C-alpha positions as a Python dict, from the first residue, in 0.01 Angstrom:
ca = {
    (1, 'X'): (0, 0, 0),
    (2, 'X'): (130, 350, -77),
    (3, 'X'): (283, 547, 204),
    (4, 'X'): (102, 873, 274),
    (5, 'X'): (371, 1138, 276),
    (6, 'X'): (182, 1348, 530),
    (7, 'X'): (213, 1063, 778),
    (8, 'X'): (589, 1099, 773),
    (9, 'X'): (769, 1357, 969),
    (10, 'X'): (602, 1637, 1145),
    (11, 'X'): (867, 1879, 1273),
    (12, 'X'): (779, 2109, 1561),
    (13, 'X'): (797, 2356, 1720),
    (14, 'X'): (852, 2568, 1413),
    (15, 'X'): (1014, 2816, 1449),
    (16, 'X'): (1241, 2653, 1705),
    (17, 'X'): (1515, 2789, 1926),
    (18, 'X'): (1624, 2496, 2144),
    (19, 'X'): (1510, 2171, 1988),
    (20, 'X'): (1282, 2024, 1728),
    (21, 'X'): (1080, 1710, 1774),
    (22, 'X'): (1024, 1492, 1471),
    (23, 'X'): (750, 1235, 1478),
    (24, 'X'): (597, 1007, 1222),
    (25, 'X'): (340, 732, 1180),
    (26, 'X'): (611, 508, 1035),
    (27, 'X'): (972, 449, 1134),
    (28, 'X'): (1203, 722, 1007),
    (29, 'X'): (1513, 546, 886),
    (30, 'X'): (1734, 846, 823),
    (31, 'X'): (1720, 1213, 903),
    (32, 'X'): (1934, 1479, 736),
    (33, 'X'): (1919, 1853, 800),
    (34, 'X'): (2059, 2091, 541),
    (35, 'X'): (2137, 2458, 576),
    (36, 'X'): (1976, 2680, 316),
    (37, 'X'): (2299, 2671, 110),
    (38, 'X'): (2285, 2292, 89),
    (39, 'X'): (2541, 2193, 352),
    (40, 'X'): (2459, 1897, 576),
    (41, 'X'): (2448, 2026, 934),
    (42, 'X'): (2303, 1713, 1095),
    (43, 'X'): (2258, 1350, 995),
    (44, 'X'): (2132, 1057, 1198),
    (45, 'X'): (2007, 703, 1150),
    (46, 'X'): (1689, 708, 1354),
    (47, 'X'): (1499, 380, 1296),
    (48, 'X'): (1209, 485, 1515),
    (49, 'X'): (900, 702, 1492),
    (50, 'X'): (1014, 991, 1708),
    (51, 'X'): (1333, 1180, 1779),
    (52, 'X'): (1442, 1513, 1922),
    (53, 'X'): (1721, 1724, 1778),
    (54, 'X'): (1907, 1995, 1964),
    (55, 'X'): (1913, 2300, 1737),
    (56, 'X'): (2038, 2549, 1996),
    (57, 'X'): (2385, 2542, 1836),
    (58, 'X'): (2250, 2594, 1484),
    (59, 'X'): (2291, 2938, 1332),
    (60, 'X'): (1964, 3130, 1309),
    (61, 'X'): (1788, 3082, 978),
    (62, 'X'): (1602, 2838, 755),
    (63, 'X'): (1684, 2468, 728),
    (64, 'X'): (1554, 2178, 527),
    (65, 'X'): (1479, 1854, 713),
    (66, 'X'): (1486, 1545, 492),
    (67, 'X'): (1336, 1226, 631),
    (68, 'X'): (1381, 894, 457),
    (69, 'X'): (1145, 606, 522),
    (70, 'X'): (1076, 293, 318),
    (71, 'X'): (1274, 435, 26),
    (72, 'X'): (1065, 752, 21),
    (73, 'X'): (1191, 1094, 108),
    (74, 'X'): (994, 1378, 266),
    (75, 'X'): (1116, 1732, 312),
    (76, 'X'): (1005, 1982, 576),
    (77, 'X'): (1129, 2336, 622),
    (78, 'X'): (1210, 2465, 968),
    (79, 'X'): (1320, 2801, 1102),
    (80, 'X'): (1571, 2832, 1385),
    (81, 'X'): (1541, 3165, 1566),
}
């Protein structure tokens, strides 16, 4: 059955200043966060439905969160303030 992309990866709070929580209806296999200029600032093998990421050390600005699950990739934008 097709995987509903909305069921993967909600990222909140957004904007965030200390941490973001990622949760999903299915196991997130891999999580990669890119700065707006395309550099990888965070990467983790998750293999569960929920994780928290400390973003306090991130520079303020926009980031792209890419979640990979069952061979599908979902992108969410977050703002660190």
